[in-house]
């Protein structure tokens, strides 16, 4: 994805060209195909270009309208071009080769700031409207593109990544001690993430900036999705497949070849299947990348999970007939090396174990000449959502459908054998009401996360934020992500840019989200089974052994093995971290070292959870270490 940046001097002083050049230089990796700037008086805009669609070859940004009073810069891939062509009444002669950024400018001229609700795809946009003397910023519905900003007394600066902001002397790089070592996301009170003065537009958020003040608003939420009621299961399935297929197909529009990640599960597997079908129609093949362990993980994999999904991935490829599979074993980086590299890319802490494979996968895709990667991320919130089973059972009770209720309880035990007490709990829990059930579950999860974090990261760790809109939502997991997880998906944009790639997420297409939000719960969970929507949709398109496999994939299953294999490097890292006064203040280093020693001394034990917390602790500690000079 391309990147954007800009400056508005609120005191009216001209923007120095050197400031725009500094931002452009700091963000150079985002623009393999060029970089341009524009300035006029107190406003300066810029773009770093990566050709991501055939039409992007015609792009020249920043772009002015015919009157010269609106100037736009954008990083965008618009997926509903044909709809917009019709709504804007553009003649066919103007449609061919029209860049997506020019389409956004046309939409703004017709609908103003309300245009953002009509744009589908991955995009971030900045427009200077000289008529209103204001800057308009917005970010897409899912927030794949990042957009950070700093507002001082005299200036407002924005960029697709933090490095662009920190290239300017006027932008402070200060640790937000109120959020250490919490997640890098805005809190409920509006405070910032890891950096004290740096803000970020969250998912589906827009903002205007003028000398009279700054205003921000959320222009869409998943809960806005209208209720969908059709006549039969078949109609729901047909409607879903039409939407999901289009969400995949529109993301195959690319200047360079598109590949896909393939874990062997339902999310990435269904995306790979639909992409392969679309490519087969034009005689092309699809390349897929699957992360596999380097060590034998059979003993470390718990019951009901799969630590090595290579067989499922290969089965999906063989069934499709036109998918070429490459296994990624994560051999080019140690866990500590991968964490350091991720921090350099993001300028924020990162300690997720899968990063070892993820960076190698992107590096391999870049070397093979791909320009975009399809990712199944977020599918468990939409297409393969398990369904809010407790709420579904509660609805059966509320409607006095006693027989269906009893059948569901018994069917669940038949599909997933469980002790009698668990079956009884399933039967009784809905009686206290779905919202209370969800609240209790969320509270238990917060306590677990908080306790585990404090075990390694000390007393300063807080629990993840929550909100009544989350606990009362039809899909609490999706709503929680929407409100608080916007930083997670924008990291995909940054990682992609580091390897000249665009990460594309079909399962979080707005149309897919709204459909999955609007249909009845029994389309997801029924007859004792869950994730029924995508399972029924993929039946016959993917191997039955994959579609109906009750095992769930286990990412980074051999992470403990890797920590033990690189014990010397990890021990040196911990010793170096002990020299940092900030790390000593915020991280419980004795517990961190004890956890490391436990992993090394227990090769036969299941220490995946300990390893996860160790790597997360190291990631936070490394980030804190960079602020020692404050």
Coordinates of C-alpha atoms in Angstrom, one line a residue:
X1 CA 0.0 0.0 0.0
X2 CA 1.2 3.5 -0.7
X3 CA 1.6 6.1 2.1
X4 CA 0.5 9.6 2.8
X5 CA 1.8 12.5 4.9
X6 CA 1.2 16.2 5.4
X7 CA 1.5 19.3 7.5
X8 CA -1.0 22.1 8.3
X9 CA 0.5 25.1 10.1
X10 CA -2.4 26.4 12.2
X11 CA -0.7 29.8 12.7
X12 CA -0.7 30.5 9.0
X13 CA 3.0 30.2 8.4
X14 CA 4.3 28.6 5.2
X15 CA 5.2 24.9 5.4
X16 CA 9.0 24.6 4.8
X17 CA 9.8 22.3 1.9
X18 CA 12.6 20.8 4.1
X19 CA 9.9 19.5 6.5
X20 CA 8.1 17.7 3.7
X21 CA 11.3 16.3 2.4
X22 CA 12.3 15.0 5.9
X23 CA 9.0 13.2 6.2
X24 CA 9.4 11.7 2.7
X25 CA 12.9 10.5 3.4
X26 CA 11.9 8.9 6.7
X27 CA 9.1 7.0 5.0
X28 CA 11.1 6.1 1.9
X29 CA 10.4 2.3 2.2
X30 CA 6.7 3.0 1.6
X31 CA 7.3 4.4 -1.9
X32 CA 9.2 2.0 -4.2
X33 CA 7.5 3.5 -7.2
X34 CA 7.9 7.2 -6.5
X35 CA 7.3 10.1 -4.0
X36 CA 5.8 13.5 -4.6
X37 CA 4.8 16.6 -2.5
X38 CA 2.7 19.6 -2.9
X39 CA 2.5 22.8 -0.8
X40 CA 0.8 26.1 -0.8
X41 CA 1.2 28.5 2.1
X42 CA 0.4 26.8 5.4
X43 CA -0.5 23.4 3.9
X44 CA 1.7 20.7 2.6
X45 CA 0.7 17.2 1.4
X46 CA 2.7 14.2 0.1
X47 CA 2.4 10.6 -1.1
X48 CA 4.8 7.7 -1.4
X49 CA 3.6 5.5 -4.2
X50 CA 3.5 1.7 -4.5
X51 CA 1.8 0.4 -7.7
X52 CA -1.0 -1.8 -6.2
X53 CA -3.6 -1.8 -9.1
X54 CA -3.4 -1.4 -12.9
X55 CA -5.0 2.0 -12.5
X56 CA -2.4 3.1 -10.0
X57 CA 0.2 3.4 -12.8
X58 CA -1.8 6.5 -13.9
X59 CA -1.7 8.0 -10.4
X60 CA -0.1 11.4 -9.8
X61 CA -0.6 12.7 -6.2
X62 CA -1.3 15.1 -4.6
X63 CA -4.2 15.8 -6.9
X64 CA -6.2 19.0 -7.3
X65 CA -9.8 19.3 -8.6
X66 CA -10.6 21.4 -11.6
X67 CA -11.0 24.5 -9.6
X68 CA -7.8 24.0 -7.7
X69 CA -9.5 24.6 -4.3
X70 CA -9.5 20.9 -3.2
X71 CA -6.2 18.9 -3.0
X72 CA -6.1 15.2 -2.2
X73 CA -3.5 12.7 -1.2
X74 CA -4.5 9.1 -0.6
X75 CA -3.3 5.6 -0.1
X76 CA -6.1 3.6 -1.5
X77 CA -7.6 0.5 -3.2
X78 CA -11.3 1.1 -3.9
X79 CA -13.2 -2.2 -4.4
X80 CA -16.6 -0.8 -5.5
X81 CA -15.5 1.1 -8.5
X82 CA -18.4 0.1 -10.7
X83 CA -20.9 1.2 -8.1
X84 CA -19.2 4.6 -7.7
X85 CA -19.0 5.0 -11.5
X86 CA -22.8 4.7 -11.7
X87 CA -23.5 6.8 -8.7
X88 CA -21.2 9.6 -10.0
X89 CA -22.7 9.2 -13.5
X90 CA -19.2 9.0 -15.0
X91 CA -19.2 8.3 -18.8
X92 CA -17.4 5.1 -19.9
X93 CA -14.7 7.1 -21.6
X94 CA -13.6 8.5 -18.1
X95 CA -13.8 5.2 -16.3
X96 CA -11.0 3.3 -18.0
X97 CA -7.7 3.7 -16.2
X98 CA -9.1 6.2 -13.7
X99 CA -7.0 5.9 -10.5
X100 CA -8.8 5.1 -7.3
X101 CA -7.6 8.4 -5.7
X102 CA -9.2 10.4 -8.5
X103 CA -12.4 8.5 -7.9
X104 CA -12.3 9.5 -4.2
X105 CA -11.8 13.1 -5.2
X106 CA -14.9 12.9 -7.4
X107 CA -16.9 11.3 -4.6
X108 CA -15.8 14.1 -2.2
X109 CA -16.9 16.8 -4.6
X110 CA -20.3 15.3 -4.8
X111 CA -21.0 14.1 -1.3
X112 CA -18.4 16.0 0.8
X113 CA -17.2 14.3 4.0
X114 CA -20.1 11.9 3.7
X115 CA -18.3 10.2 0.8
X116 CA -16.4 8.0 3.1
X117 CA -19.4 5.8 3.9
X118 CA -19.7 5.0 0.2
X119 CA -16.1 3.8 -0.2
X120 CA -15.3 0.1 0.0
X121 CA -11.8 -1.2 0.2
X122 CA -8.6 -0.3 2.1
X123 CA -7.8 3.4 2.1
X124 CA -6.7 6.4 4.0
X125 CA -7.3 9.9 2.6
X126 CA -6.4 13.5 3.3
X127 CA -8.0 16.5 1.6
X128 CA -7.2 20.1 1.9
X129 CA -10.4 22.1 1.2
X130 CA -9.4 25.7 0.6
X131 CA -13.0 26.8 0.5
X132 CA -13.6 25.7 4.1
X133 CA -9.9 26.2 5.2
X134 CA -9.9 22.8 6.7
X135 CA -8.1 19.5 6.4
X136 CA -10.2 16.3 6.2
X137 CA -8.7 13.0 7.2
X138 CA -10.4 9.5 7.1
X139 CA -9.6 5.9 7.4
X140 CA -11.4 2.8 6.0
X141 CA -14.1 0.7 7.7
X142 CA -11.6 -2.0 8.8
X143 CA -8.6 0.2 9.3
X144 CA -6.0 -1.8 7.4
X145 CA -4.3 1.5 6.5
X146 CA -2.7 3.4 9.4
X147 CA -3.0 7.1 9.9
X148 CA -1.2 8.8 12.8
X149 CA -1.1 12.4 13.8
X150 CA 0.4 15.0 16.1
X151 CA -1.3 18.3 17.0
X152 CA 0.7 21.1 18.6
X153 CA -0.1 24.7 19.4
X154 CA 0.9 25.8 15.9
X155 CA 0.9 22.8 13.7
X156 CA -0.9 19.6 12.8
X157 CA 1.1 16.7 11.3
X158 CA -0.1 13.4 9.9
X159 CA 1.4 10.3 8.3
X160 CA 0.7 6.7 7.5
X161 CA 3.4 5.6 10.0
X162 CA 5.1 7.0 13.1
X163 CA 8.5 7.4 11.4
X164 CA 7.1 10.2 9.3
X165 CA 6.0 12.2 12.4
X166 CA 9.2 11.6 14.3
X167 CA 11.3 13.0 11.4
X168 CA 10.3 16.5 12.5
X169 CA 12.0 18.2 15.4
X170 CA 8.7 19.7 16.5
X171 CA 7.1 16.3 17.1
X172 CA 8.1 14.9 20.5
X173 CA 8.9 11.2 21.0
X174 CA 7.8 10.7 24.6
X175 CA 6.7 7.5 26.3
X176 CA 3.1 7.5 27.5
X177 CA 3.8 6.2 31.0
X178 CA 0.0 6.0 31.7
X179 CA -0.2 3.2 29.1
X180 CA 2.9 1.2 29.9
X181 CA 2.9 -1.6 29.1
X182 CA -0.7 -1.6 27.9
X183 CA -1.9 -2.2 24.3
X184 CA -1.1 0.4 21.7
X185 CA -4.6 1.8 21.3
X186 CA -6.6 4.8 22.3
X187 CA -8.2 4.4 25.7
X188 CA -11.9 5.2 26.5
X189 CA -10.9 8.6 27.9
X190 CA -9.4 9.5 24.6
X191 CA -5.7 9.3 25.6
X192 CA -3.1 8.1 23.2
X193 CA -1.3 4.8 22.8
X194 CA 2.4 4.1 23.6
X195 CA 3.5 7.7 22.7
X196 CA 2.3 10.5 24.8
X197 CA 1.6 13.0 22.0
X198 CA 0.8 10.8 19.0
X199 CA -2.8 10.0 18.1
X200 CA -4.2 7.7 15.6
X201 CA -7.5 7.6 13.6
X202 CA -9.3 4.4 14.7
X203 CA -11.4 2.1 12.5
X204 CA -14.0 4.0 10.4
X205 CA -13.0 7.3 11.9
X206 CA -12.9 10.7 10.2
X207 CA -11.5 14.1 11.3
X208 CA -11.5 17.7 10.3
X209 CA -8.7 20.1 11.3
X210 CA -9.0 23.9 11.1
X211 CA -7.9 27.0 13.0
X212 CA -11.3 26.9 14.7
X213 CA -10.8 23.5 16.1
X214 CA -10.5 19.7 15.5
X215 CA -13.5 17.4 15.2
X216 CA -13.5 13.6 14.9
X217 CA -16.3 11.1 14.5
X218 CA -17.0 7.5 13.7
X219 CA -19.0 7.2 10.5
X220 CA -19.8 3.5 10.7
X221 CA -19.9 0.6 13.2
X222 CA -20.7 -3.2 12.7
X223 CA -23.8 -2.7 14.9
X224 CA -25.2 -0.4 12.1
X225 CA -25.7 -3.5 10.0
X226 CA -29.3 -4.0 9.1
X227 CA -31.1 -7.2 10.0
X228 CA -31.3 -9.7 7.2
X229 CA -34.1 -12.2 7.0
X230 CA -34.4 -14.7 4.1
X231 CA -36.7 -17.6 3.3
X232 CA -34.4 -20.6 3.8
X233 CA -30.9 -21.8 4.6
X234 CA -30.2 -22.1 0.9
X235 CA -31.0 -18.5 0.3
X236 CA -28.7 -17.4 3.2
X237 CA -25.9 -19.6 1.7
X238 CA -26.4 -18.3 -1.8
X239 CA -26.3 -14.7 -0.6
X240 CA -23.3 -15.3 1.5
X241 CA -21.3 -16.9 -1.3
X242 CA -22.2 -14.1 -3.6
X243 CA -20.8 -11.5 -1.2
X244 CA -17.8 -13.5 0.0
X245 CA -16.8 -14.5 -3.5
X246 CA -16.8 -10.8 -4.6
X247 CA -14.8 -9.8 -1.5
X248 CA -12.1 -12.2 -2.6
X249 CA -12.3 -11.5 -6.3
X250 CA -12.1 -7.7 -6.0
X251 CA -8.9 -8.1 -4.0
X252 CA -7.2 -9.9 -6.9
X253 CA -7.1 -6.6 -8.9
X254 CA -3.4 -5.9 -8.7
X255 CA -0.5 -4.5 -10.8
X256 CA 1.7 -7.5 -9.7
X257 CA 0.7 -11.1 -8.9
X258 CA -1.3 -11.9 -5.8
X259 CA -0.5 -14.8 -3.5
X260 CA -2.3 -16.0 -0.3
X261 CA -1.5 -17.1 3.2
X262 CA -2.8 -20.6 3.9
X263 CA -3.0 -22.0 7.4
X264 CA -5.0 -25.1 6.6
X265 CA -8.1 -23.8 8.4
X266 CA -11.4 -22.5 7.3
X267 CA -10.6 -18.8 7.0
X268 CA -7.5 -18.8 4.9
X269 CA -8.6 -22.1 3.2
X270 CA -11.9 -20.6 2.0
X271 CA -10.1 -17.5 0.7
X272 CA -7.5 -19.6 -1.1
X273 CA -10.3 -21.8 -2.6
X274 CA -12.3 -18.8 -3.9
X275 CA -9.2 -17.0 -5.2
X276 CA -8.0 -20.2 -7.0
X277 CA -11.4 -20.5 -8.7
X278 CA -11.3 -16.9 -9.9
X279 CA -7.7 -17.3 -11.2
X280 CA -8.6 -20.6 -12.9
X281 CA -11.2 -18.9 -15.0
X282 CA -8.4 -16.9 -16.7
X283 CA -6.0 -19.8 -16.8
X284 CA -3.8 -18.7 -13.9
X285 CA -2.5 -20.4 -10.8
X286 CA -2.4 -19.2 -7.2
X287 CA 0.7 -19.3 -5.0
X288 CA 0.1 -20.0 -1.3
X289 CA 2.4 -19.8 1.8
X290 CA 1.9 -22.0 4.8
X291 CA 3.8 -21.6 8.1
X292 CA 4.9 -25.0 9.6
X293 CA 6.9 -25.9 12.7
X294 CA 10.7 -26.6 12.5
X295 CA 10.5 -29.1 15.3
X296 CA 8.2 -32.1 16.2
X297 CA 5.3 -30.6 18.1
X298 CA 3.2 -33.7 18.6
X299 CA 3.9 -33.9 22.3
X300 CA 3.3 -30.2 22.9
X301 CA 0.0 -30.0 21.0
X302 CA -3.1 -30.2 23.3
X303 CA -6.1 -32.3 22.5
X304 CA -8.4 -30.8 19.9
X305 CA -5.6 -28.6 18.4
X306 CA -3.3 -29.0 15.4
X307 CA 0.2 -27.8 15.7
X308 CA 1.2 -28.6 12.1
X309 CA -1.5 -27.9 9.5
X310 CA 0.7 -28.8 6.5
X311 CA -1.5 -31.8 5.7
X312 CA -4.7 -29.8 5.6
X313 CA -3.0 -27.0 3.6
X314 CA -1.7 -29.5 1.0
X315 CA -5.1 -31.2 0.8
X316 CA -6.7 -27.8 0.0
X317 CA -4.2 -27.2 -2.7
X318 CA -4.6 -30.7 -4.2
X319 CA -8.4 -30.3 -4.2
X320 CA -8.3 -27.0 -5.9
X321 CA -5.8 -28.2 -8.6
X322 CA -4.2 -24.8 -9.3
X323 CA -2.6 -23.8 -6.0
X324 CA 1.2 -24.0 -5.6
X325 CA 2.2 -24.4 -2.0
X326 CA 5.4 -23.2 -0.3
X327 CA 6.1 -24.1 3.3
X328 CA 7.6 -21.4 5.6
X329 CA 9.5 -22.9 8.5
X330 CA 10.7 -19.7 10.1
X331 CA 14.5 -20.5 9.9
X332 CA 15.8 -17.1 8.9
X333 CA 15.4 -15.3 12.3
X334 CA 15.5 -16.3 15.9
X335 CA 12.6 -15.1 18.1
X336 CA 14.6 -12.2 19.5
X337 CA 15.8 -11.1 16.1
X338 CA 12.2 -11.2 14.8
X339 CA 11.0 -9.1 17.7
X340 CA 13.8 -6.5 17.1
X341 CA 12.9 -6.3 13.4
X342 CA 9.2 -5.9 14.1
X343 CA 9.9 -3.1 16.5
X344 CA 12.1 -1.3 13.9
X345 CA 9.2 -1.5 11.5
X346 CA 6.4 -0.6 13.8
X347 CA 8.2 1.7 16.3
X348 CA 6.1 -0.1 18.9
X349 CA 6.5 -3.3 21.0
X350 CA 5.8 -6.6 19.4
X351 CA 6.3 -10.0 21.0
X352 CA 3.9 -12.3 19.2
X353 CA 5.6 -15.6 18.6
X354 CA 4.2 -16.0 15.0
X355 CA 6.3 -13.0 13.9
X356 CA 9.2 -15.4 13.2
X357 CA 7.2 -17.1 10.4
X358 CA 5.3 -13.9 9.3
X359 CA 8.5 -11.9 8.4
X360 CA 10.0 -14.9 6.6
X361 CA 6.7 -15.4 4.6
X362 CA 6.6 -11.7 3.5
X363 CA 10.3 -11.8 2.6
X364 CA 9.8 -14.9 0.5
X365 CA 6.7 -13.4 -1.3
X366 CA 8.7 -10.3 -2.0
X367 CA 11.6 -12.3 -3.5
X368 CA 9.2 -14.2 -5.7
X369 CA 7.8 -10.9 -7.2
X370 CA 4.4 -10.8 -5.6
X371 CA 2.7 -7.4 -5.0
X372 CA -0.2 -8.4 -2.7
X373 CA -1.0 -11.2 -0.1
X374 CA -4.4 -12.4 0.8
X375 CA -4.7 -13.0 4.6
X376 CA -7.5 -14.9 6.5
X377 CA -7.1 -12.6 9.4
X378 CA -10.3 -11.7 11.1
X379 CA -12.3 -14.5 9.6
X380 CA -13.1 -15.9 13.1
X381 CA -15.0 -12.7 13.7
X382 CA -17.1 -13.0 10.5
X383 CA -17.2 -15.9 8.1
X384 CA -16.2 -18.5 10.6
X385 CA -17.6 -17.0 13.7
X386 CA -18.7 -19.6 16.1
X387 CA -21.9 -17.8 16.7
X388 CA -23.1 -16.4 20.0
X389 CA -24.2 -19.8 21.2
X390 CA -25.4 -18.6 24.6
X391 CA -27.5 -15.9 23.0
X392 CA -28.9 -18.4 20.5
X393 CA -29.9 -20.8 23.3
X394 CA -31.4 -17.9 25.3
X395 CA -33.5 -17.0 22.2
X396 CA -34.9 -20.5 22.1
X397 CA -35.9 -20.2 25.8
X398 CA -37.4 -16.8 25.3
X399 CA -39.5 -18.0 22.4
X400 CA -40.5 -21.2 24.4
X401 CA -39.0 -23.5 21.8
X402 CA -38.3 -26.1 24.5
X403 CA -37.8 -29.1 22.2
X404 CA -35.3 -27.2 20.0
X405 CA -33.5 -26.1 23.2
X406 CA -33.2 -29.6 24.5
X407 CA -32.1 -30.9 21.1
X408 CA -29.3 -28.3 20.9
X409 CA -28.0 -29.2 24.4
X410 CA -27.9 -32.9 23.5
X411 CA -26.5 -32.3 20.0
X412 CA -23.6 -30.3 21.4
X413 CA -22.6 -33.2 23.6
X414 CA -22.8 -35.6 20.7
X415 CA -20.5 -33.5 18.5
X416 CA -18.2 -32.4 21.3
X417 CA -18.2 -35.1 24.0
X418 CA -18.0 -33.4 27.4
X419 CA -18.7 -34.2 31.1
X420 CA -22.2 -34.1 32.3
X421 CA -21.5 -31.0 34.4
X422 CA -20.5 -29.0 31.3
X423 CA -23.7 -30.1 29.6
X424 CA -25.7 -28.9 32.6
X425 CA -23.8 -25.6 32.6
X426 CA -24.6 -25.1 28.9
X427 CA -28.3 -25.7 29.7
X428 CA -28.5 -23.4 32.7
X429 CA -26.2 -20.5 31.7
X430 CA -28.6 -18.9 29.2
X431 CA -31.2 -18.6 31.9
X432 CA -29.3 -15.7 33.5
X433 CA -29.5 -13.7 30.2
X434 CA -27.1 -13.4 27.3
X435 CA -25.8 -10.0 28.2
X436 CA -24.9 -11.1 31.7
X437 CA -23.3 -14.2 30.3
X438 CA -21.2 -12.2 27.9
X439 CA -20.3 -9.8 30.7
X440 CA -19.1 -12.5 33.0
X441 CA -17.1 -14.2 30.2
X442 CA -15.5 -10.9 29.3
X443 CA -14.6 -10.2 32.9
X444 CA -13.1 -13.6 33.3
X445 CA -11.0 -13.1 30.2
X446 CA -9.8 -9.7 31.4
X447 CA -8.8 -11.1 34.7
X448 CA -6.8 -13.9 33.0
X449 CA -5.0 -11.5 30.7
X450 CA -4.3 -9.0 33.5
X451 CA -3.1 -11.7 35.9
X452 CA -0.8 -13.3 33.3
X453 CA 0.6 -9.9 32.2
X454 CA 1.2 -8.8 35.8
X455 CA 3.0 -12.1 36.3
X456 CA 5.8 -11.0 33.9
X457 CA 5.3 -7.3 33.3
X458 CA 4.6 -6.1 36.8
X459 CA 2.0 -4.2 38.7
X460 CA 1.7 -1.4 36.1
X461 CA -0.1 -3.6 33.6
X462 CA -3.8 -2.9 33.2
X463 CA -6.6 -5.0 31.8
X464 CA -7.8 -4.5 28.2
X465 CA -10.5 -1.9 28.0
X466 CA -14.1 -2.8 27.8
X467 CA -17.3 -1.0 27.2
X468 CA -21.1 -1.6 27.5
X469 CA -21.4 -1.5 23.8
X470 CA -19.0 -4.5 23.6
X471 CA -20.6 -6.7 26.2
X472 CA -24.1 -6.1 24.9
X473 CA -23.2 -6.5 21.2
X474 CA -24.6 -9.4 19.1
X475 CA -21.0 -10.3 18.3
X476 CA -18.9 -9.1 21.3
X477 CA -15.6 -10.2 19.8
X478 CA -16.1 -8.2 16.6
X479 CA -17.4 -5.1 18.5
X480 CA -14.4 -5.3 20.9
X481 CA -12.0 -5.4 18.0
X482 CA -13.8 -2.5 16.3
X483 CA -13.6 -0.3 19.4
X484 CA -10.2 -1.3 20.7
X485 CA -8.2 -3.3 18.1
X486 CA -7.6 -0.8 15.4
X487 CA -3.8 -0.8 16.0
X488 CA -3.6 -4.5 15.3
X489 CA -4.7 -4.4 11.7
X490 CA -2.7 -1.3 10.8
X491 CA 0.4 -3.2 11.7
X492 CA -0.3 -5.4 8.7
X493 CA 0.0 -2.3 6.5
X494 CA 3.4 -1.4 8.0
X495 CA 4.7 -5.0 7.7
X496 CA 3.6 -5.1 4.1
X497 CA 5.3 -1.8 3.3
X498 CA 8.6 -3.2 4.7
X499 CA 8.5 -5.8 2.0
X500 CA 6.8 -3.9 -0.9
X501 CA 3.6 -5.8 -0.4
X502 CA 0.0 -5.0 0.2
X503 CA -1.8 -7.2 2.8
X504 CA -5.5 -7.7 1.8
X505 CA -8.2 -9.0 4.2
X506 CA -11.3 -10.4 2.4
X507 CA -13.0 -11.7 5.6
X508 CA -13.2 -8.1 6.9
X509 CA -14.8 -6.6 3.8
X510 CA -17.5 -4.3 4.9
X511 CA -20.1 -6.2 2.9
X512 CA -19.0 -9.5 4.6
X513 CA -19.1 -7.9 8.0
X514 CA -22.6 -6.5 7.5
X515 CA -24.0 -9.7 6.2
X516 CA -22.6 -11.8 9.0
X517 CA -23.9 -9.3 11.5
X518 CA -27.3 -9.2 10.0
X519 CA -28.3 -12.9 9.6
X520 CA -29.8 -15.1 12.3
X521 CA -27.5 -16.8 14.8
X522 CA -28.7 -20.2 13.8
X523 CA -26.8 -19.7 10.5
X524 CA -23.6 -20.0 12.6
X525 CA -24.4 -22.4 15.3
X526 CA -27.0 -25.2 15.3
X527 CA -27.3 -29.0 15.8
X528 CA -24.4 -28.9 18.3
X529 CA -22.0 -27.4 15.7
X530 CA -20.5 -24.0 15.3
X531 CA -18.9 -22.1 12.4
X532 CA -21.7 -23.6 10.2
X533 CA -21.9 -20.7 7.7
X534 CA -18.5 -21.2 6.2
X535 CA -18.6 -24.9 6.6
X536 CA -21.8 -25.3 4.6
X537 CA -20.5 -22.8 2.1
X538 CA -17.2 -24.7 1.5
X539 CA -18.7 -28.1 1.5
X540 CA -17.9 -29.6 -1.9
X541 CA -15.4 -26.8 -2.6
X542 CA -12.8 -27.9 0.0
X543 CA -11.9 -31.4 1.2
X544 CA -14.6 -32.7 3.7
X545 CA -11.7 -33.7 6.0
X546 CA -10.8 -30.1 6.3
X547 CA -14.2 -28.5 6.3
X548 CA -15.6 -30.7 9.1
X549 CA -12.4 -31.1 11.1
X550 CA -13.2 -30.1 14.7
X551 CA -9.5 -29.5 15.4
X552 CA -8.4 -25.8 15.6
X553 CA -5.0 -24.7 14.3
X554 CA -2.3 -23.8 16.9
X555 CA 0.0 -21.1 15.7
X556 CA 3.7 -21.1 16.7
X557 CA 3.4 -24.5 18.2
X558 CA 7.1 -25.0 18.4
X559 CA 7.9 -21.5 19.9
X560 CA 9.2 -23.1 23.1
X561 CA 11.6 -25.3 21.1
X562 CA 12.9 -22.2 19.4
X563 CA 13.5 -20.3 22.7
X564 CA 15.5 -23.3 24.0
X565 CA 17.5 -23.6 20.8
X566 CA 18.4 -19.9 21.0
X567 CA 18.8 -19.8 24.8
X568 CA 22.2 -18.1 24.7
X569 CA 20.9 -15.2 22.7
X570 CA 17.8 -14.9 24.9
X571 CA 19.9 -14.9 28.1
X572 CA 22.2 -12.2 26.7
X573 CA 19.1 -10.1 25.8
X574 CA 17.7 -10.4 29.3
X575 CA 21.0 -9.4 30.9
X576 CA 21.1 -6.3 28.6
X577 CA 17.5 -5.4 29.5
X578 CA 18.4 -5.5 33.2
X579 CA 20.6 -2.4 32.6
X580 CA 17.6 -0.3 31.6
X581 CA 16.1 1.8 34.4
X582 CA 12.7 2.0 32.7
X583 CA 12.7 -1.8 32.2
X584 CA 13.5 -2.3 35.9
X585 CA 10.7 0.1 36.8
X586 CA 7.9 -1.5 34.7
X587 CA 8.9 -5.1 34.0
X588 CA 9.2 -7.8 36.7
X589 CA 12.6 -9.0 35.4
X590 CA 13.1 -11.7 38.1
X591 CA 9.9 -13.4 37.0
X592 CA 10.8 -12.9 33.4
X593 CA 14.1 -14.7 33.9
X594 CA 12.4 -17.4 36.0
X595 CA 10.0 -18.0 33.2
X596 CA 12.8 -18.3 30.7
X597 CA 14.7 -20.8 32.9
X598 CA 11.5 -22.8 33.3
X599 CA 11.1 -23.1 29.6
X600 CA 14.7 -24.2 29.2
X601 CA 14.6 -26.7 31.9
X602 CA 11.3 -28.3 31.0
X603 CA 11.6 -29.7 27.4
X604 CA 8.9 -32.3 28.0
X605 CA 6.4 -29.9 29.5
X606 CA 3.8 -27.8 27.7
X607 CA 5.4 -24.3 28.1
X608 CA 3.7 -22.6 25.1
X609 CA 1.9 -20.2 27.4
X610 CA 5.1 -19.3 29.3
X611 CA 6.8 -18.8 26.0
X612 CA 4.1 -16.5 24.8
X613 CA 4.4 -14.3 27.9
X614 CA 8.2 -14.4 27.8
X615 CA 8.3 -13.1 24.2
X616 CA 5.7 -10.5 25.0
X617 CA 7.7 -9.4 28.0
X618 CA 10.9 -9.1 26.0
X619 CA 9.1 -7.1 23.3
X620 CA 7.8 -4.6 25.8
X621 CA 11.1 -4.4 27.6
X622 CA 13.0 -3.8 24.4
X623 CA 10.6 -1.0 23.5
X624 CA 11.0 0.6 27.0
X625 CA 14.7 0.4 26.6
X626 CA 14.6 2.8 23.7
X627 CA 13.4 5.6 26.0
X628 CA 16.3 5.3 28.5
X629 CA 17.6 8.7 27.5
X630 CA 14.4 10.6 28.5

